[in-house]
Short mmCIF file of C-alpha atoms in Angstrom, two decimals:
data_model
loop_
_atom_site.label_atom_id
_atom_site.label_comp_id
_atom_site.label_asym_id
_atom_site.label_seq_id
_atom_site.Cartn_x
_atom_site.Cartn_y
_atom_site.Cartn_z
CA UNK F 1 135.38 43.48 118.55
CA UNK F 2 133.35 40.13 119.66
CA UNK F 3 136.47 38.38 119.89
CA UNK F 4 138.22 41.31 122.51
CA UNK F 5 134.80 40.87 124.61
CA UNK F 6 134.58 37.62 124.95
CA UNK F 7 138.69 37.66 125.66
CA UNK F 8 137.89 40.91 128.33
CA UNK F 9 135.17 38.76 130.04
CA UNK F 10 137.32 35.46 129.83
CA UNK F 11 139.86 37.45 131.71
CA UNK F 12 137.01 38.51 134.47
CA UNK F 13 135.63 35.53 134.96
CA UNK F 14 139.53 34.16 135.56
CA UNK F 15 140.20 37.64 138.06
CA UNK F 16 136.88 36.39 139.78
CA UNK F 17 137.91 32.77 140.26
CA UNK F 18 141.46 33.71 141.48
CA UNK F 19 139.30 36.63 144.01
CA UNK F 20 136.75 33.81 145.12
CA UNK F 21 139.48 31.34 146.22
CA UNK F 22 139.91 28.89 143.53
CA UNK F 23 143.63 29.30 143.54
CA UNK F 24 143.70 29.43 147.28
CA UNK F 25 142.15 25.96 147.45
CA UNK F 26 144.20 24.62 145.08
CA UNK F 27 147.22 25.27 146.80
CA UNK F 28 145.91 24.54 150.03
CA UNK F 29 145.10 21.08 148.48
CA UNK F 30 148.79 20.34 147.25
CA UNK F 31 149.54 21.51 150.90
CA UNK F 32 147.47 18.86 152.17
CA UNK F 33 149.28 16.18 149.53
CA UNK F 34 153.01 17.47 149.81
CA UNK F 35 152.32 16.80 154.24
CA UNK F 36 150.72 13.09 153.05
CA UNK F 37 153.69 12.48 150.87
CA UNK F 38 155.55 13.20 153.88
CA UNK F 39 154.13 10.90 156.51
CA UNK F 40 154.24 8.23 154.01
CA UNK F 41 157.98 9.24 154.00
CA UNK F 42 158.51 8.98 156.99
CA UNK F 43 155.84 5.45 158.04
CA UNK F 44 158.15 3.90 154.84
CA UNK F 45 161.11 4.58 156.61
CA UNK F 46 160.17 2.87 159.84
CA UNK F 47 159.12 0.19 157.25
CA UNK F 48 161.86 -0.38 156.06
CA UNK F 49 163.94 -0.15 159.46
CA UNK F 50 161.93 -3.61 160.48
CA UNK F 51 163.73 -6.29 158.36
CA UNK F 52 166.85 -4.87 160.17
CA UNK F 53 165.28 -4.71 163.35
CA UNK F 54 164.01 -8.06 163.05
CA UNK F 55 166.84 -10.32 161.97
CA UNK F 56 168.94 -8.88 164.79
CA UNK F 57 166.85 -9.84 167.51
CA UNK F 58 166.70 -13.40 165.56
CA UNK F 59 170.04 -13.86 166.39
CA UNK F 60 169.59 -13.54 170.60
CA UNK F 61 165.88 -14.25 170.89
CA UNK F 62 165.00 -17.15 168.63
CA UNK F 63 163.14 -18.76 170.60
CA UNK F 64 160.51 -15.41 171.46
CA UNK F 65 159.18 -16.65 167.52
CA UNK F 66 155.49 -15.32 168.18
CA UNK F 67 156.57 -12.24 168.63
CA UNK F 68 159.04 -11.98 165.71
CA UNK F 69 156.28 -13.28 163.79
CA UNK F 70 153.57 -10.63 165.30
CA UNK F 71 156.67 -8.03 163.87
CA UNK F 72 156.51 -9.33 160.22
CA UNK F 73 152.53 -9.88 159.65
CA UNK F 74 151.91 -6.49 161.03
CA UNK F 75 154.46 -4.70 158.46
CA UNK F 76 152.95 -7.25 155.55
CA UNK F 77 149.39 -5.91 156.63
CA UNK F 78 150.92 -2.56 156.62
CA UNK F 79 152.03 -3.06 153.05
CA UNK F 80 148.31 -4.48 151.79
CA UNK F 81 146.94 -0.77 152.69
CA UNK F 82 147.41 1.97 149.81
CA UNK F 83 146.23 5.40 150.89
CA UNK F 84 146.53 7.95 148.28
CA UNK F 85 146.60 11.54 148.32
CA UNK F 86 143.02 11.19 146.40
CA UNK F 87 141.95 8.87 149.48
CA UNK F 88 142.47 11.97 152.18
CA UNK F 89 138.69 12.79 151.81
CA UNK F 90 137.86 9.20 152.97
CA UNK F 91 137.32 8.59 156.40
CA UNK F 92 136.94 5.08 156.27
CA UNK F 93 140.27 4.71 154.35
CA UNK F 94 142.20 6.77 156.78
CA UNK F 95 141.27 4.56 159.74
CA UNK F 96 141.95 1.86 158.14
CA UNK F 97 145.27 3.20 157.50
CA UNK F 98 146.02 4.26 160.95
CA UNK F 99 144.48 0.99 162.48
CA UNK F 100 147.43 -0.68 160.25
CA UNK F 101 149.86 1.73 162.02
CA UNK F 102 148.76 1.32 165.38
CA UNK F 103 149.05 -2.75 164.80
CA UNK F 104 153.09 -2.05 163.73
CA UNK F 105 153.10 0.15 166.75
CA UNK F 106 152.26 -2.47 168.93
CA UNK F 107 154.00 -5.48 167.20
CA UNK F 108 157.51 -3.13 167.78
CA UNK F 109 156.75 -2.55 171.18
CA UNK F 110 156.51 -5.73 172.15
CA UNK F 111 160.05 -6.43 170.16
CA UNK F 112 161.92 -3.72 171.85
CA UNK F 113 160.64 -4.84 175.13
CA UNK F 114 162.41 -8.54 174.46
CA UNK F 115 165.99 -6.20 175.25
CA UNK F 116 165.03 -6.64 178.76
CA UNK F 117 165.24 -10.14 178.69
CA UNK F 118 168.44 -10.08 176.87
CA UNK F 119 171.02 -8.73 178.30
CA UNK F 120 173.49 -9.26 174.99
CA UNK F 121 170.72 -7.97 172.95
CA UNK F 122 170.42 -4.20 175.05
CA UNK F 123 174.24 -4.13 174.79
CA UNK F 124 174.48 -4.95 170.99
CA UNK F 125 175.71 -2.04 169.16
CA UNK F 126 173.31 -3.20 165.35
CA UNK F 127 170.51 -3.10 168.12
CA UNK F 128 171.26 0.23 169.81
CA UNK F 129 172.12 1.56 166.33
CA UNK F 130 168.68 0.61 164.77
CA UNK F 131 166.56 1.24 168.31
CA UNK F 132 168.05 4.80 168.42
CA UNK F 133 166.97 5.11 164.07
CA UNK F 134 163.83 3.78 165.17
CA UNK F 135 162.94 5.74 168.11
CA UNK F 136 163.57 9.09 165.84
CA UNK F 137 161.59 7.73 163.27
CA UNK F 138 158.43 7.76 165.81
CA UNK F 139 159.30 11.31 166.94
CA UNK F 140 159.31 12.19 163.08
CA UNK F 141 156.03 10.38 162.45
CA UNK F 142 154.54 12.30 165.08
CA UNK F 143 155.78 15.61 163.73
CA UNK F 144 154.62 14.56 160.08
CA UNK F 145 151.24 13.77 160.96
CA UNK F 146 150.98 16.85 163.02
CA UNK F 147 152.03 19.03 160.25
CA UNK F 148 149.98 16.64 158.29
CA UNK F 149 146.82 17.87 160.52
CA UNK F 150 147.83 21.27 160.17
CA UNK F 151 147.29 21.17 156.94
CA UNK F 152 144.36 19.59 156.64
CA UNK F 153 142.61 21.84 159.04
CA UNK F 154 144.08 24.69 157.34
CA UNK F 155 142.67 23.61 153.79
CA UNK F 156 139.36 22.45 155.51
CA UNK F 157 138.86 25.95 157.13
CA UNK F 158 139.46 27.28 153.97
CA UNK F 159 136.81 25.29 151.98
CA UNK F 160 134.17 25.76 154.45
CA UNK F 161 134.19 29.95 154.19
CA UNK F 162 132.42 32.54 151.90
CA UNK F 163 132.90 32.87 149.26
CA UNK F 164 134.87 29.84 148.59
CA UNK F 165 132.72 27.34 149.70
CA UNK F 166 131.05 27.98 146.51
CA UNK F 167 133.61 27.38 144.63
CA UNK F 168 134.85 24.51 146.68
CA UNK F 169 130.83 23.23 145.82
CA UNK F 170 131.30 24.01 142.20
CA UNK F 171 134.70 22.55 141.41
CA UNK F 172 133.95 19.67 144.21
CA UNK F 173 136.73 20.43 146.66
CA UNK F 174 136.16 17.73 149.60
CA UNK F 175 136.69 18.14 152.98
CA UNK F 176 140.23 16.02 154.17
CA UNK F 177 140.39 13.64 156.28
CA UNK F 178 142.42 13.80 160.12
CA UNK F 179 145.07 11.70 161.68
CA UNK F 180 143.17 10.72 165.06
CA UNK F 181 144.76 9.94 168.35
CA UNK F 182 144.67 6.00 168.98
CA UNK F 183 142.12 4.14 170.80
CA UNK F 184 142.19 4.71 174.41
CA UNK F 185 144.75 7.28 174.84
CA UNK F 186 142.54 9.51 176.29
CA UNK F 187 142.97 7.46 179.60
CA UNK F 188 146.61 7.94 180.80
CA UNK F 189 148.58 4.68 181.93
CA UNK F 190 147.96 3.44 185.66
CA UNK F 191 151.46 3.24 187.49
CA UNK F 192 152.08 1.63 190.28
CA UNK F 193 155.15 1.01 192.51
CA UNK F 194 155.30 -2.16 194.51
#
């Protein structure tokens, strides 16, 4: 008789957990993860679209070796920075992150902008080829770390109301961390025709 209590009040406490949103955070958490696991998809594959990137310029632009150079300590910094799905919850982590980002950003900007100094370069079909890859790679970070947001904000919403910011207290759910627009893109660029 004890032992069917004690089973009957195990199963309560379990309906109660599930009815508080225990499971709901849980899943909302792997949410959060899977979208992580997916910008890092997506940031490795521009990663890995550099070396290519990189040695084909080499061959028109030689001489533009600060640049070049700028292209392949910005990736290596890149690859010094582990985030973790367990690091979402850290702010300072996450900007350190995206600070890396915006760094390989800039360094391939300044790489694709060499094409207009090179006229064999813009017409080289390994260039185009790896230009075009690259260019949808952005457009696919963008749409990862959006989705990536999404999720967050979902599972943060989540955590923060009644009842289950109890159990988010109790089972020490923390709040996830944001993708942030970069540093001074709130001003939009000055253009001016001569």
């Amino acid at each position: 008789m004890k032992t069917k209590l004690l089973s009957f009040l195990g199963l309560l406490i379990l309906l109660n957990l599930n009815a508080c949103g225990y499971n709901s955070l849980v899943s909302a958490d792997e949410a959060v993860s899977g979208s992580w696991a997916q910008v890092e998809n997506v940031y490795q594959r521009r990663a890995d679209l550099i070396p290519n990137l990189v040695e084909t310029v080499k061959g028109y632009a030689s001489h533009e070796k600060e640049t070049l150079e700028g292209v392949i300590e910005a990736r290596s910094n890149l690859t010094k920075i582990n985030l973790t799905a367990e690091d979402l919850d850290n702010p300072e982590k996450m900007a350190r992150f995206q600070e890396a980002q915006n760094q390989i950003t800039s360094a391939l900007s300044k790489l694709m902008l060499l094409k207009e100094s090179y006229p064999d370069l813009k017409a080289n079909q390994n260039f185009l080829a790896l230009q075009s890859q690259l260019e949808g790679t952005e457009n696919r970070i963008a749409v990862e770390r959006q989705r990536f947001n999404e999720a967050s904000q979902y599972y943060n919403t989540l955590r923060r109301k009644f009842p289950t910011v109890l159990i988010a207290k109790m089972f020490d759910f923390k709040e996830k961390a944001y993708f942030k627009s970069d540093a001074g893109s709130e001003k939009a660029p000055t253009v001016k025709f001569n």
